Amino acid sequence: MSDFTLPTDKAGRQEQLSVLFTEAVPHNHALGLRLVDVGATDATVVMPYADVLVGNPETGVIAGGAVTTLIDATCGAAVFARLSAFAAIVTLDLRIDYLRPARPGLELTAHAECYKVTRLIAFVRALVHQGDPAMPVASSQGTFMRMED
């Protein structure tokens, strides 16, 4: 997909990124990920609780792979917000610290901030929680590379 500029108003940016978020990455749609907020350098994405995402049926805890996808997608959205454009990017590194098990039956919210961008590399940090950011489920640090045409 070629580069294009995002709208400058918050509602327009969120609407445009929401469409791209699900159309450009069908996996986001399959997991039920919803882009619920976007700022100039950050994004917030929600993943609803679903039985198909459970990693351990005995506990009902969502699988770590689904949480990883949530974090990766949210960080990518934050990079797009910071760049004010949609461009091909790839995840170079994504470190995740799982701080506690997610409580079964509750959605997960990820908030990511793209705090630094160089010519090709974007640096992002993220937290995942279930309603209280002071009680995170996971924290993350990542780098993304913008692909040159």
XYZ file of C-alpha atoms in Angstrom:
149
model
C 0.000 0.000 0.000
C 1.448 3.378 -0.909
C 2.018 6.226 1.507
C -0.746 8.735 2.111
C -1.326 11.459 4.652
C -3.816 11.050 7.469
C -6.407 13.758 8.175
C -5.283 16.366 10.693
C -8.451 16.324 12.812
C -8.659 13.671 15.550
C -11.970 12.160 14.400
C -10.780 11.916 10.800
C -7.466 10.346 11.828
C -9.214 7.776 13.986
C -11.753 6.925 11.293
C -9.090 6.533 8.578
C -6.752 4.493 10.789
C -9.658 2.290 11.957
C -10.485 1.342 8.378
C -6.839 0.659 7.519
C -6.366 -1.169 10.807
C -8.845 -3.880 9.833
C -8.622 -3.862 6.016
C -4.821 -3.888 5.736
C -4.421 -6.530 8.461
C -7.213 -9.142 8.374
C -5.752 -10.779 11.503
C -6.733 -7.665 13.489
C -10.306 -8.105 12.297
C -10.273 -11.852 13.065
C -9.235 -11.140 16.679
C -11.899 -8.454 17.058
C -9.342 -5.683 17.632
C -10.887 -2.194 17.673
C -8.956 1.044 17.434
C -10.785 3.160 20.026
C -8.554 6.231 20.279
C -5.694 7.842 18.405
C -3.642 10.907 19.243
C -0.708 12.622 17.601
C 1.753 9.988 18.857
C -0.358 7.274 20.481
C -3.122 4.757 19.932
C -5.471 2.679 22.071
C -6.842 -0.672 20.907
C -9.313 -3.004 22.636
C -9.467 -6.779 22.246
C -12.714 -8.343 23.483
C -12.612 -11.509 25.548
C -13.528 -14.519 23.411
C -13.420 -18.243 24.149
C -11.444 -18.871 20.934
C -8.611 -16.701 22.323
C -8.258 -18.701 25.546
C -4.898 -20.403 25.933
C -5.738 -22.500 28.994
C -9.343 -23.764 29.176
C -8.955 -24.595 32.877
C -8.225 -20.981 33.828
C -9.893 -19.112 30.945
C -6.823 -16.890 30.503
C -6.288 -15.429 27.021
C -3.325 -16.944 25.138
C -0.073 -15.006 25.120
C -0.025 -14.996 21.316
C -3.284 -13.036 21.194
C -1.861 -10.509 23.685
C 1.303 -10.251 21.565
C -0.793 -9.510 18.475
C -2.758 -6.875 20.391
C 0.475 -5.156 21.454
C 2.076 -5.366 18.017
C -1.011 -3.958 16.294
C -1.395 -1.137 18.821
C 2.271 -0.186 18.515
C 1.947 -0.144 14.725
C -1.077 2.150 14.958
C 0.907 4.498 17.224
C 3.706 4.604 14.627
C 1.199 5.534 11.911
C -0.225 8.243 14.186
C 3.251 9.678 14.792
C 4.160 9.572 11.095
C 0.793 11.157 10.214
C 0.713 8.744 7.303
C 0.205 5.127 6.423
C 3.348 3.449 5.111
C 4.646 -0.096 5.029
C 6.310 -0.868 8.364
C 7.765 -4.019 9.882
C 8.340 -4.980 13.490
C 12.081 -5.180 14.163
C 11.923 -5.986 17.862
C 9.103 -6.387 20.341
C 9.983 -7.121 23.957
C 7.019 -8.035 26.141
C 6.993 -8.457 29.902
C 3.935 -10.364 31.111
C 3.264 -8.909 34.546
C 0.224 -10.912 35.610
C -2.411 -13.193 34.049
C -5.362 -11.431 32.468
C -8.615 -11.932 34.346
C -10.951 -14.229 32.376
C -14.052 -12.683 30.842
C -12.708 -9.124 30.575
C -11.530 -7.280 27.483
C -7.924 -6.153 27.184
C -6.952 -2.570 26.396
C -3.565 -1.718 24.939
C -2.185 1.817 24.846
C 0.990 2.516 22.855
C 3.064 5.650 22.385
C 5.550 6.226 19.576
C 8.016 8.418 21.451
C 10.854 8.708 18.915
C 11.216 8.481 15.136
C 14.388 8.564 13.082
C 14.571 8.456 9.287
C 13.685 4.742 9.202
C 13.141 3.548 12.797
C 10.261 4.226 15.186
C 10.502 3.521 18.934
C 7.354 2.544 20.818
C 6.291 1.561 24.344
C 2.981 0.028 25.380
C 0.921 -1.163 28.348
C -1.949 -3.644 28.383
C -4.570 -3.530 31.123
C -8.139 -4.549 31.893
C -9.610 -1.218 32.914
C -6.975 0.039 35.338
C -3.700 1.215 33.755
C -2.098 1.075 37.219
C -2.612 -2.732 37.160
C -1.061 -3.719 33.808
C -1.200 -7.224 32.401
C 1.843 -6.618 30.195
C 4.321 -3.927 29.249
C 6.232 -3.674 26.009
C 9.037 -1.858 24.228
C 9.443 -2.135 20.475
C 11.103 -0.850 17.334
C 9.539 -0.658 13.902
C 11.159 0.044 10.552
C 9.602 2.062 7.791
C 10.108 0.400 4.434
C 11.478 2.681 1.746
C 9.943 2.571 -1.728
